[in-house]
mmCIF file of C-alpha atoms in Angstrom:
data_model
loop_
_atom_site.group_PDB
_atom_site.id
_atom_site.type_symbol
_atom_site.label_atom_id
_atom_site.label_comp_id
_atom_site.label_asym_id
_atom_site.label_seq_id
_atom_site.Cartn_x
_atom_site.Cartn_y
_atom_site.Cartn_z
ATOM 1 C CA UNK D 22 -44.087 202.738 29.694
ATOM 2 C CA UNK D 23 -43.839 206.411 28.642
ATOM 3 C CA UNK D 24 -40.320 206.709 30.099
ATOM 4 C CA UNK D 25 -37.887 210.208 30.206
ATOM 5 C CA UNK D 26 -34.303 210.625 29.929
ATOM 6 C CA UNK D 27 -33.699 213.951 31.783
ATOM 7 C CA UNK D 28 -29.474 214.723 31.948
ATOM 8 C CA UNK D 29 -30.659 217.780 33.607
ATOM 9 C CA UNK D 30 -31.998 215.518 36.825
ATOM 10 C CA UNK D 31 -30.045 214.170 39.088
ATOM 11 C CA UNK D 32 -32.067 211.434 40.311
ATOM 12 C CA UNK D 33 -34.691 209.301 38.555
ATOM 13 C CA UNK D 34 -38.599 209.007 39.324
ATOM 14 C CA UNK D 35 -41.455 206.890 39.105
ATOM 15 C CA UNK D 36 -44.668 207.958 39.026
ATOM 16 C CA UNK D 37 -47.019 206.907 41.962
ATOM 17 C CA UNK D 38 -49.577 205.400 39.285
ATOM 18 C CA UNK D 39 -46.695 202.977 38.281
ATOM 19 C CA UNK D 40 -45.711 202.148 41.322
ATOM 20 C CA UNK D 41 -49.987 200.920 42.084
ATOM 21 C CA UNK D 42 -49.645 199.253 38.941
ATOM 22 C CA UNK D 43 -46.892 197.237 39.081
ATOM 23 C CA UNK D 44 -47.115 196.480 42.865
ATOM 24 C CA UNK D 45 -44.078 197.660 44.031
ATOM 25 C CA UNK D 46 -42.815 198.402 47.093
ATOM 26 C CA UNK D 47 -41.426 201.866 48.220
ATOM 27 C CA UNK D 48 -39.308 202.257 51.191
ATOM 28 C CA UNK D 49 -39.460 205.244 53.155
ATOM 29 C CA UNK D 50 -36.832 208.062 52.938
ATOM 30 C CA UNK D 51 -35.321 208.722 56.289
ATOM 31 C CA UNK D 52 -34.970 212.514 55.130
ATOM 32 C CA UNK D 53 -37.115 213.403 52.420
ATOM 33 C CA UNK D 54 -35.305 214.632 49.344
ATOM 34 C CA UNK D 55 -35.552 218.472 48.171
ATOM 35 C CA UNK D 56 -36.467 218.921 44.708
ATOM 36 C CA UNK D 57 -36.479 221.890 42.696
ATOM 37 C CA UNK D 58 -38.882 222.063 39.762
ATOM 38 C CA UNK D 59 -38.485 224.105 36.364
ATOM 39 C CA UNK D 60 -41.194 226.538 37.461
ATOM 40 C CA UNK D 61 -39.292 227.152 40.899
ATOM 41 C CA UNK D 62 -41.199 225.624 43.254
ATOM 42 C CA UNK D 63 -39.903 222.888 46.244
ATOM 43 C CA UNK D 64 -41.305 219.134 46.681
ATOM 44 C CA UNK D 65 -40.449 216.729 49.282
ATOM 45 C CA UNK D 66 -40.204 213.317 47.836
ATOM 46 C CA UNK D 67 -40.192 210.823 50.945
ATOM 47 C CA UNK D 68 -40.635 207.485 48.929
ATOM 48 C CA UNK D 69 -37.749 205.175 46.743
ATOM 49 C CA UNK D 70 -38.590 201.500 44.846
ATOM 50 C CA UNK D 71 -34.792 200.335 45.042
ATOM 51 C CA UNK D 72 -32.931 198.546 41.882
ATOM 52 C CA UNK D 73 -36.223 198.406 39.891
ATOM 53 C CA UNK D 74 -35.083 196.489 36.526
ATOM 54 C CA UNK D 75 -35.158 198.638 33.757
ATOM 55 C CA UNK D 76 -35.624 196.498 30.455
ATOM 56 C CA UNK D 77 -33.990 197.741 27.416
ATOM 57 C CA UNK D 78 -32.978 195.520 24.087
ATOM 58 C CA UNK D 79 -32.918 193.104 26.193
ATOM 59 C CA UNK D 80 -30.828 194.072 28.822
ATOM 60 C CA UNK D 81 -31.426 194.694 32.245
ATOM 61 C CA UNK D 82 -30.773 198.093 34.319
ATOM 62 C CA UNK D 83 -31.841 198.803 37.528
ATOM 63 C CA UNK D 84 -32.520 202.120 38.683
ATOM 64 C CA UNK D 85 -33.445 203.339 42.187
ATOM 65 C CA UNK D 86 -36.494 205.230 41.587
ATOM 66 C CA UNK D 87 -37.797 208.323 43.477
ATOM 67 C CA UNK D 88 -41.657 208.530 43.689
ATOM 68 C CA UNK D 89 -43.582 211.606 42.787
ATOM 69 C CA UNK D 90 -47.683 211.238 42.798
ATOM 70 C CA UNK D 91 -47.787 214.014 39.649
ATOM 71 C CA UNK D 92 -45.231 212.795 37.476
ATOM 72 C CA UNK D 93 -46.302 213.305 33.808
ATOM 73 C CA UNK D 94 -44.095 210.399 32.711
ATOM 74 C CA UNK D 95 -44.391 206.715 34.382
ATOM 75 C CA UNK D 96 -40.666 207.183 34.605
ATOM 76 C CA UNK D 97 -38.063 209.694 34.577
ATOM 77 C CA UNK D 98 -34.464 208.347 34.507
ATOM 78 C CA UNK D 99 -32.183 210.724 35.518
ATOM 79 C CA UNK D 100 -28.137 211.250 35.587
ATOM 80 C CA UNK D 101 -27.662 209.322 38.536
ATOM 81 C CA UNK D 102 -29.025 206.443 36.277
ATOM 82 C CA UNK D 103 -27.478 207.830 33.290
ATOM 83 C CA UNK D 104 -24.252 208.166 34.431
ATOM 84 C CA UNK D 105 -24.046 204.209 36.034
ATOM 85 C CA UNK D 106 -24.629 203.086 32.648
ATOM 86 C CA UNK D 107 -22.500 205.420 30.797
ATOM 87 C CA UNK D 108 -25.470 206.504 28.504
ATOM 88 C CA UNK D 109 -24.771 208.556 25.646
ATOM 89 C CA UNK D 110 -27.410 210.664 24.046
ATOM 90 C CA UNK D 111 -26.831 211.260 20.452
ATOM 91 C CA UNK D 112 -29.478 214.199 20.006
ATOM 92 C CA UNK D 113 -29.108 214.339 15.939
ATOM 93 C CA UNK D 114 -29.470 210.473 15.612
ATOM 94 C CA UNK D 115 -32.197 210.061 18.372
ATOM 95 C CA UNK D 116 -29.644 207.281 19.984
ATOM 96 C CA UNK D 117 -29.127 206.751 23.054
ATOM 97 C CA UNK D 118 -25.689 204.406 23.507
ATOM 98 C CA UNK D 119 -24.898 202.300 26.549
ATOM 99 C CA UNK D 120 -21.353 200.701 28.309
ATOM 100 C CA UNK D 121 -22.175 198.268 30.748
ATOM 101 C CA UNK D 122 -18.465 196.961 32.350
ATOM 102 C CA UNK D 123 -17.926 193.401 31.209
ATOM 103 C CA UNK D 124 -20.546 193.519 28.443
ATOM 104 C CA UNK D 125 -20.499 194.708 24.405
ATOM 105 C CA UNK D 126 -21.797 198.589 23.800
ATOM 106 C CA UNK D 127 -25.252 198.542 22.419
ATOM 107 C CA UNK D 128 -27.916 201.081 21.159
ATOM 108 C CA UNK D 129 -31.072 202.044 20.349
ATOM 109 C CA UNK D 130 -32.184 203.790 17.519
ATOM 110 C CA UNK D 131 -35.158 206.132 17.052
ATOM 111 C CA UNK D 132 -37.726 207.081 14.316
ATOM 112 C CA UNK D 133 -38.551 210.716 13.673
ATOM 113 C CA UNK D 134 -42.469 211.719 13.938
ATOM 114 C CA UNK D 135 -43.847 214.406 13.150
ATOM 115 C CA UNK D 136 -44.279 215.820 17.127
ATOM 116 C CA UNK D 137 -44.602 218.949 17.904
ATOM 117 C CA UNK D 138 -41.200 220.954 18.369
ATOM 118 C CA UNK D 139 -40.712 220.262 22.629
ATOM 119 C CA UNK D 140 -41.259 216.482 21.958
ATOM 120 C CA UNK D 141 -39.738 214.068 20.191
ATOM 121 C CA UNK D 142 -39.844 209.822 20.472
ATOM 122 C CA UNK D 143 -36.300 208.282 20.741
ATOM 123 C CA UNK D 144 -36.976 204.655 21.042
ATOM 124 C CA UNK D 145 -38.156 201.595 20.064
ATOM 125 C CA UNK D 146 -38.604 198.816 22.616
ATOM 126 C CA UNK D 147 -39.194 201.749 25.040
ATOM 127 C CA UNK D 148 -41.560 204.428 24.420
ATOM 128 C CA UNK D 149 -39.267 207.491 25.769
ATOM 129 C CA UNK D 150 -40.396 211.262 24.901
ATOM 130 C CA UNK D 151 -38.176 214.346 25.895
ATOM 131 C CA UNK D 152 -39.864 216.996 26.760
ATOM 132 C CA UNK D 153 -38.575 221.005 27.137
ATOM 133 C CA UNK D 154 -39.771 221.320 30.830
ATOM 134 C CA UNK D 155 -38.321 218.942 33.863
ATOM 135 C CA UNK D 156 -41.559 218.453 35.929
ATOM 136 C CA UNK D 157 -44.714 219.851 36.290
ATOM 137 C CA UNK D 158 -47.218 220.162 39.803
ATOM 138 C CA UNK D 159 -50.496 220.316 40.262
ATOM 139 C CA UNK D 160 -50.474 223.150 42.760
ATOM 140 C CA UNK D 161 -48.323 225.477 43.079
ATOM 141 C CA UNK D 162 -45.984 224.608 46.770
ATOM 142 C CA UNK D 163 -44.791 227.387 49.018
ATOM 143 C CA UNK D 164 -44.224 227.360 52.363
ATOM 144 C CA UNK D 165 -45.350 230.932 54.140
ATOM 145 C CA UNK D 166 -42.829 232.429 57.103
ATOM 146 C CA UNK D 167 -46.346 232.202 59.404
ATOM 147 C CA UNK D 168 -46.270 228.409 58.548
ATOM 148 C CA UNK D 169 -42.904 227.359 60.247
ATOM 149 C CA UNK D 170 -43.078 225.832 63.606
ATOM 150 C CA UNK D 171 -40.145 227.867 65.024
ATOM 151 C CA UNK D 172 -41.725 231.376 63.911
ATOM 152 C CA UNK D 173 -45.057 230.716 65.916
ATOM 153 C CA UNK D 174 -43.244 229.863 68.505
ATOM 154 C CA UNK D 175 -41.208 232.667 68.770
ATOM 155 C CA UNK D 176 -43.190 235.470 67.385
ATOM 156 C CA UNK D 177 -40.953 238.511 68.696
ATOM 157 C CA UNK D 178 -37.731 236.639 67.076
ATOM 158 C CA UNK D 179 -39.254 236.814 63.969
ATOM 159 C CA UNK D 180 -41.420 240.042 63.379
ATOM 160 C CA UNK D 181 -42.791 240.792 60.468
ATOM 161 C CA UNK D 182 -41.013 244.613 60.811
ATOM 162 C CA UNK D 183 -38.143 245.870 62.788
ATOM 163 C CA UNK D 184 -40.157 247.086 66.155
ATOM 164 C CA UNK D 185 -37.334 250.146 66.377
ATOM 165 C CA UNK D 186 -33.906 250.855 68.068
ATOM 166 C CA UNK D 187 -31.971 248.093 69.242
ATOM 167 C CA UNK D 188 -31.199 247.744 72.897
ATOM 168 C CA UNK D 189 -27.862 248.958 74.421
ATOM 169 C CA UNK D 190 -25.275 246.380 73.997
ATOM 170 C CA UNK D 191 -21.678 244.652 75.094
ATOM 171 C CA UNK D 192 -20.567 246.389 72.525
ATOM 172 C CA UNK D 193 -20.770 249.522 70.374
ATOM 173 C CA UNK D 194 -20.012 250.567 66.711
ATOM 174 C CA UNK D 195 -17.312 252.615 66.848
ATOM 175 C CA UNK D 196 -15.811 255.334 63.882
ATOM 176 C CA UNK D 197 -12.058 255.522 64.789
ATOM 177 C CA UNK D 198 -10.728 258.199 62.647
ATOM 178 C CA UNK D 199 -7.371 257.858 61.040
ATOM 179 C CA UNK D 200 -5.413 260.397 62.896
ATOM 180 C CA UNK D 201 -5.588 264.010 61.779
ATOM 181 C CA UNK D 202 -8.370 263.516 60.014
ATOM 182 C CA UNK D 203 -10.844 266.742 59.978
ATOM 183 C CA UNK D 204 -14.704 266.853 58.971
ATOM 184 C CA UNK D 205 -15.684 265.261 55.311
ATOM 185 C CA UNK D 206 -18.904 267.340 53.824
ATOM 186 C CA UNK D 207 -19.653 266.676 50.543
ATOM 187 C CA UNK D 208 -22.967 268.934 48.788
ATOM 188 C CA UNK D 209 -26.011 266.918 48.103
ATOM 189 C CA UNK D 210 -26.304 265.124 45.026
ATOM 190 C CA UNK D 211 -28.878 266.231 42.445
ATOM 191 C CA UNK D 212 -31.927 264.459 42.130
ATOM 192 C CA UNK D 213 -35.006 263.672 39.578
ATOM 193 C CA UNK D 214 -38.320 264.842 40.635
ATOM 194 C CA UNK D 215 -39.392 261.230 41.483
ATOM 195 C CA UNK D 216 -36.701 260.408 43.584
ATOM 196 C CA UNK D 217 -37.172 263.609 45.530
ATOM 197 C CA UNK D 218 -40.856 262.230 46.444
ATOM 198 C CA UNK D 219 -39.073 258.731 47.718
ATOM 199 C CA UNK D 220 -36.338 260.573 49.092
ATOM 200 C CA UNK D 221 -38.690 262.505 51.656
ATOM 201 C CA UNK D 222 -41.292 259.154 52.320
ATOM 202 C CA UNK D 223 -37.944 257.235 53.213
ATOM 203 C CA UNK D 224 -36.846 260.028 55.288
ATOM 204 C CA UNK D 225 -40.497 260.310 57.164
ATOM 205 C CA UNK D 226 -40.043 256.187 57.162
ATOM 206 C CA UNK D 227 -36.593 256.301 59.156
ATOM 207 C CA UNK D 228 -37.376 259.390 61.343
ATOM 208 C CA UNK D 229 -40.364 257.931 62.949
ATOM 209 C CA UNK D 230 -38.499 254.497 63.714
ATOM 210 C CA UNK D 231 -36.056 256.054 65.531
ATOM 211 C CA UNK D 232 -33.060 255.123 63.333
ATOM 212 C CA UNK D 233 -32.084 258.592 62.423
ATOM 213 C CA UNK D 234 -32.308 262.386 63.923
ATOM 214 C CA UNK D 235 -31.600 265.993 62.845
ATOM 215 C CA UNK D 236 -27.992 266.837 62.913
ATOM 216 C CA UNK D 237 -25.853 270.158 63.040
ATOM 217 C CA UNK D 238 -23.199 268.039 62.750
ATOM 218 C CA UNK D 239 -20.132 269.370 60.713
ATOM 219 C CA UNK D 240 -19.765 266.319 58.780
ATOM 220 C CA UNK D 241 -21.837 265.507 56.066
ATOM 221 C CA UNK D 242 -22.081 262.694 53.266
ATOM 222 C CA UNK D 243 -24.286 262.931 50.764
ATOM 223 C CA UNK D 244 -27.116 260.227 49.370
ATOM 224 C CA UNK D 245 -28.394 258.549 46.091
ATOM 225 C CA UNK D 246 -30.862 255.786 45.439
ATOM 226 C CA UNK D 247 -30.373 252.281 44.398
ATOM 227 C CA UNK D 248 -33.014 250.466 41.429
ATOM 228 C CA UNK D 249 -33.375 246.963 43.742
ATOM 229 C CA UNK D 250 -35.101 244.131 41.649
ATOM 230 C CA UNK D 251 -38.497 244.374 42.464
ATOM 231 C CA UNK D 252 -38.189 248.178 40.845
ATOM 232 C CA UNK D 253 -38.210 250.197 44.555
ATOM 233 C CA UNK D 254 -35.486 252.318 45.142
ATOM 234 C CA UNK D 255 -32.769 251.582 48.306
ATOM 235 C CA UNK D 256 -31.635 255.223 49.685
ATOM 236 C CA UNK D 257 -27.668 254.469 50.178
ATOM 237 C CA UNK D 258 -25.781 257.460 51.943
ATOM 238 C CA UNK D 259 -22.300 257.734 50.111
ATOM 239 C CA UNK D 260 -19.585 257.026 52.836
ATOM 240 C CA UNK D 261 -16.862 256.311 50.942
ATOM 241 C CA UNK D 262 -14.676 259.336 52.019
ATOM 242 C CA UNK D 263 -15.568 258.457 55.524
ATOM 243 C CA UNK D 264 -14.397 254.780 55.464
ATOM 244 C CA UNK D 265 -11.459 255.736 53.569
ATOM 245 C CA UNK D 266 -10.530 257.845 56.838
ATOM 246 C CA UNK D 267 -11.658 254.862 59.038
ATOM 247 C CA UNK D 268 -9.215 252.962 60.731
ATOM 248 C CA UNK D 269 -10.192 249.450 59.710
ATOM 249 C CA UNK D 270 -11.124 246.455 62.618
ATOM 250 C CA UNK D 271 -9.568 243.732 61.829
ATOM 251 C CA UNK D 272 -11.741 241.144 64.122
ATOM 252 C CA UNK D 273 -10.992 238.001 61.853
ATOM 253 C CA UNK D 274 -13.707 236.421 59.814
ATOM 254 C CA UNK D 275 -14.277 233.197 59.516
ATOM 255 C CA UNK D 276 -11.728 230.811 56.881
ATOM 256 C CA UNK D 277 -13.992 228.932 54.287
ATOM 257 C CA UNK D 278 -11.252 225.623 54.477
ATOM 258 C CA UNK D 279 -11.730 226.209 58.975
ATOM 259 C CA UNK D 280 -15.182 226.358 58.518
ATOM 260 C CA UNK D 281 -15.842 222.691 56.347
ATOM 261 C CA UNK D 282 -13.250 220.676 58.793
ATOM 262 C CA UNK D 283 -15.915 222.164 61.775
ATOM 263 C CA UNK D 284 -18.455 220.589 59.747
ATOM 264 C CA UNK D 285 -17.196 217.270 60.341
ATOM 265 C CA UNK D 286 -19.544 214.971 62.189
ATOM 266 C CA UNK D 287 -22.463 217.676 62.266
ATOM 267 C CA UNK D 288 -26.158 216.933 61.359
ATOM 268 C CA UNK D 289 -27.864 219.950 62.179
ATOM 269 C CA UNK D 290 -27.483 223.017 59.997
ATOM 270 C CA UNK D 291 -29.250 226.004 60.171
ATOM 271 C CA UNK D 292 -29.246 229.154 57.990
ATOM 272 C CA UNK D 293 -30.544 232.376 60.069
ATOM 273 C CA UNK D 294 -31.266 235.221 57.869
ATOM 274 C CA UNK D 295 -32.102 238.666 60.113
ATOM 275 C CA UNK D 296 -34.080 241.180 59.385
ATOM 276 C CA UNK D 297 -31.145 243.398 58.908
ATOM 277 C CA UNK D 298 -27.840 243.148 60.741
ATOM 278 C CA UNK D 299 -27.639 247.310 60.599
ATOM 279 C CA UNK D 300 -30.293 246.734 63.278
ATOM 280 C CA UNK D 301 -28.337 244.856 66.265
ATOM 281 C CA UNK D 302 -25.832 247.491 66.737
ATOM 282 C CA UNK D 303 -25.897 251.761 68.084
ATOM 283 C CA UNK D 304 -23.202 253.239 66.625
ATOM 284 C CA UNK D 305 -21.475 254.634 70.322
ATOM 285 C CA UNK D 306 -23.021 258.215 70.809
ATOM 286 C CA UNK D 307 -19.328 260.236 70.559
ATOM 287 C CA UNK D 308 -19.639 258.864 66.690
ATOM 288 C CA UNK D 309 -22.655 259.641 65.533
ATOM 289 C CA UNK D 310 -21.769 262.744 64.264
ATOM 290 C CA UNK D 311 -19.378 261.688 61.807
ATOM 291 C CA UNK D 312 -22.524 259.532 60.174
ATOM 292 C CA UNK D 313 -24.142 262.805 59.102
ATOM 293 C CA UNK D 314 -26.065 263.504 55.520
ATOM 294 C CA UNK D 315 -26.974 266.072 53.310
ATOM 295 C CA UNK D 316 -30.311 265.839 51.692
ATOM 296 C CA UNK D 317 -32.383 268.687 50.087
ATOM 297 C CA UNK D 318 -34.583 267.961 53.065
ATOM 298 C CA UNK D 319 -32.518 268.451 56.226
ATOM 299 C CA UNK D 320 -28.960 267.141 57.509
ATOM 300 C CA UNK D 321 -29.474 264.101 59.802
ATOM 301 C CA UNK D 322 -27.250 261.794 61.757
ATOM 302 C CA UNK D 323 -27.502 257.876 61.978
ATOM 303 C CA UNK D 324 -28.300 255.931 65.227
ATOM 304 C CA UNK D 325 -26.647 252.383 63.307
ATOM 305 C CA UNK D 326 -24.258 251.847 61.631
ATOM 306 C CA UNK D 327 -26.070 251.751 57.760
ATOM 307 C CA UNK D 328 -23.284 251.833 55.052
ATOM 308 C CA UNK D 329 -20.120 251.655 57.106
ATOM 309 C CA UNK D 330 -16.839 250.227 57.097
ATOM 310 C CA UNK D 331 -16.214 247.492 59.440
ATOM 311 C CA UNK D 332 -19.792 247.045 60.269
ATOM 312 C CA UNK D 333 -19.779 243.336 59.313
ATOM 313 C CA UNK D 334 -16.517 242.483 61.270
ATOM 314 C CA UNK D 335 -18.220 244.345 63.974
ATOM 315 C CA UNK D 336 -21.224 241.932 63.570
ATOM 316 C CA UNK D 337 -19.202 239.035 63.852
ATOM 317 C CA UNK D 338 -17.739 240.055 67.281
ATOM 318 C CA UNK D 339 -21.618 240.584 68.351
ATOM 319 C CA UNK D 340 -22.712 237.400 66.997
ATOM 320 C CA UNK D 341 -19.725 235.625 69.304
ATOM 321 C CA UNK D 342 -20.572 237.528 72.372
ATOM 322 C CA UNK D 343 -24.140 236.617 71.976
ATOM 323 C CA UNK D 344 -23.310 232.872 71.175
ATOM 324 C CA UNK D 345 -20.266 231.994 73.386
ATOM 325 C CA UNK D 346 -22.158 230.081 75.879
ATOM 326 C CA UNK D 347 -24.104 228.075 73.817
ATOM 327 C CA UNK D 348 -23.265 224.606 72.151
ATOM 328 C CA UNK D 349 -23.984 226.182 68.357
ATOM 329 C CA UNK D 350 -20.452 227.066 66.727
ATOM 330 C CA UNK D 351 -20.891 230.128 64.071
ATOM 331 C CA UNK D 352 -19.555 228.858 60.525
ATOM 332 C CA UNK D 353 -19.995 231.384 58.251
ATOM 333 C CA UNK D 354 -21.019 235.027 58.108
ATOM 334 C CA UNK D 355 -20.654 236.402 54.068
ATOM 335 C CA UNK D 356 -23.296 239.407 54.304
ATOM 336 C CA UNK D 357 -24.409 241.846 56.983
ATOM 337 C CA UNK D 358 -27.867 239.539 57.994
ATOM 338 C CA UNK D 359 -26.603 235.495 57.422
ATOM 339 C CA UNK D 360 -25.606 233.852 59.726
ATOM 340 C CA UNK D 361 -24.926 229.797 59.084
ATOM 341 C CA UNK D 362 -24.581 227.852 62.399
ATOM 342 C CA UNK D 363 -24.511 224.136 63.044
ATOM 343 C CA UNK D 364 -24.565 221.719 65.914
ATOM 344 C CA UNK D 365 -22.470 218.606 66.332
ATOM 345 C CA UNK D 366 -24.062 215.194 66.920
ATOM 346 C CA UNK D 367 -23.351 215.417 70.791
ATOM 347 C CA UNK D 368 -25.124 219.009 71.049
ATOM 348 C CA UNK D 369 -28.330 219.493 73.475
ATOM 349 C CA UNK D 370 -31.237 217.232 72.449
ATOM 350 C CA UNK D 371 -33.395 220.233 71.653
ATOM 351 C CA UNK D 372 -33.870 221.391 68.345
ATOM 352 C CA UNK D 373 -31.077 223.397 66.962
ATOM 353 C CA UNK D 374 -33.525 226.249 65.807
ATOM 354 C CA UNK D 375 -34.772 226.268 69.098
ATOM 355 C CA UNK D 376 -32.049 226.687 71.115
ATOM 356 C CA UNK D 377 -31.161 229.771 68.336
ATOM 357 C CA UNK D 378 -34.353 231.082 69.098
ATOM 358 C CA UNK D 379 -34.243 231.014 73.052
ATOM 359 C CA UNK D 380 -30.503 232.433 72.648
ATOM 360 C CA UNK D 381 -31.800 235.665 70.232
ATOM 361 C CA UNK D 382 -34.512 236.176 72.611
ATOM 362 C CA UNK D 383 -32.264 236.667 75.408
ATOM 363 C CA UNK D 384 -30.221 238.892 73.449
ATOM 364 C CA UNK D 385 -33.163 241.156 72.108
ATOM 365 C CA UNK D 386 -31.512 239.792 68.646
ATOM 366 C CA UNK D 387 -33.827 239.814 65.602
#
């Protein structure tokens, strides 16, 4: 058998030809396994031969063995199998050194070929190659956004864009001002010839959603762009003297040590990413004139709350009103758009994402 020893798995395959061959017999996963491959993709492996006997000088070591249909190798043992054993891999030496409790320490030592430089043969009763990549697929596997159940079923949960303002809430964004404080204006900041050209598209962008309007406002901030990874450019408006003026909220945000004794007894988890959590909350219309900008293009005033302090405590407190009469409990909210939520084992007998889904179309949340 042309078998791998991968430390960098953490569980150990067998290769669906082997498993034909030898006539074994896979049991079926009762949740298939998530497995990330070098190139980044995601497999669901959904089949496992338990304690298969690995033979090695002579010894005996079984493995529980994962089965993948595309597997290069006939095996892969990984550090689930590694680790049992106490292998050690002596790279230099091509050796590979096992300590079984109750029995002597033994080895096997390899010859050196002449392989190319990503392979190299490490045994001798067992043909075992190493190889630089983990696994390799015949297709590439994605799953699409159009492709999940929930999102066909709730179409206007999950749009494709932001359809415009957000409806008027419990709750409003408010800008309490630390007393005294009088209007911050602050003179554009200068700008390259390209960024001028984004600058105004953005501005055209957010203008005819809705999500900001001409000002004569006395405040003013000014803006700058952001390099994001794909190579566009974010337009951030530079608050920072206006939070610093901001009397903080202090709603409380979740504890991390609270939020894993919740978890206790769960089975459902869910991880809801919105669109943009700027985009559930007005800021309250007495306020809005403190958001103002400067731009060589006009002075406008935001209609949410893009940039500013408190907006994700703010979020929180919306996300509690919105869920208080459901069975979900919110764990954890980090940045402005995740929310992670879970359902105990006694919960509705509806699917989690489901009852999510029902509860954000109530709310107009997206």
């Amino acid at each position: 058998m042309h078998t791998m020893f991968d430390s960098g798995s953490t569980v150990s395959f067998i290769s669906g030809r082997m498993v034909d061959e030898l006539g074994l017999r896979p049991i079926r996963l009762e949740r298939p396994m998530v497995l990330s491959t070098a190139a980044g993709d995601k497999i669901y492996p959904n089949l496992v031969c338990v304690d298969c006997p690995v033979e090695i000088e002579e010894h005996t070591l079984p493995a529980d063995l994962r089965v993948l249909e595309f597997l290069e190798f006939d095996a892969l043992l990984g550090m689930d199998w590694l680790g049992a054993y106490h292998a050690q891999i002596h790279c230099y030496g091509k050796r590979i050194t096992f300590q079984i409790l109750g029995h002597p320490e033994f080895s096997f030592q390899g010859t050196s070929t002449n392989l190319p430089i990503t392979r190299g043969r490490v045994a001798t009763s067992v043909d075992v190659e190493t190889f630089a990549g983990v696994l390799s697929t015949t297709g590439k596997v994605e799953t699409r956004l159009e492709d999940v159940p929930i999102v066909c079923d709730f179409p206007d949960v999950f749009p494709a864009e932001l359809p415009g303002l957000p409806p008027p809430r419990e709750i409003d964004f408010i800008v309490d001002l630390v007393p005294g404080t009088k209007p911050i204006s602050i003179p554009p900041y200068r700008m390259a010839p390209k960024e001028l050209d984004e600058l105004r598209g953005q501005l055209d962008e957010l203008l005819e959603l809705g999500f900001i309007r001409p000002s004569m406002s006395p405040w003013g901030a000014p803006v700058l762009f952001v390099k994001k990874k794909d190579g566009s450019l974010r337009l951030c408006i530079d608050y920072r003297q206006l939070n610093k003026a901001t009397v903080k909220n202090k709603y409380p945000l979740p504890r991390i040590d609270d939020l894993f004794d919740q978890l206790t007894g769960s089975q459902c988890f869910s991880k809801i990413n919105l669109r943009s959590g700027y985009h559930q909350l007005r800021i309250r219309a007495e306020d809005m004139e403190k958001t103002a900008f400067r731009t060589r293009y006009g002075h406008y005033r935001l209609i949410m709350p893009f940039g500013l302090t408190n907006a994700q405590t703010m979020f929180m407190d919306l996300m509690h009103r919105v869920l208080r009469q459901d069975t979900w409990t919110i764990c954890h909210c980090v940045h402005r758009r995740h929310l992670d939520i879970f359902q105990d084992s006694g919960g509705a007998q509806r699917a989690p994402q489901v009852d999510f889904a029902d509860t954000a179309r109530a709310s107009i949340i997206r």
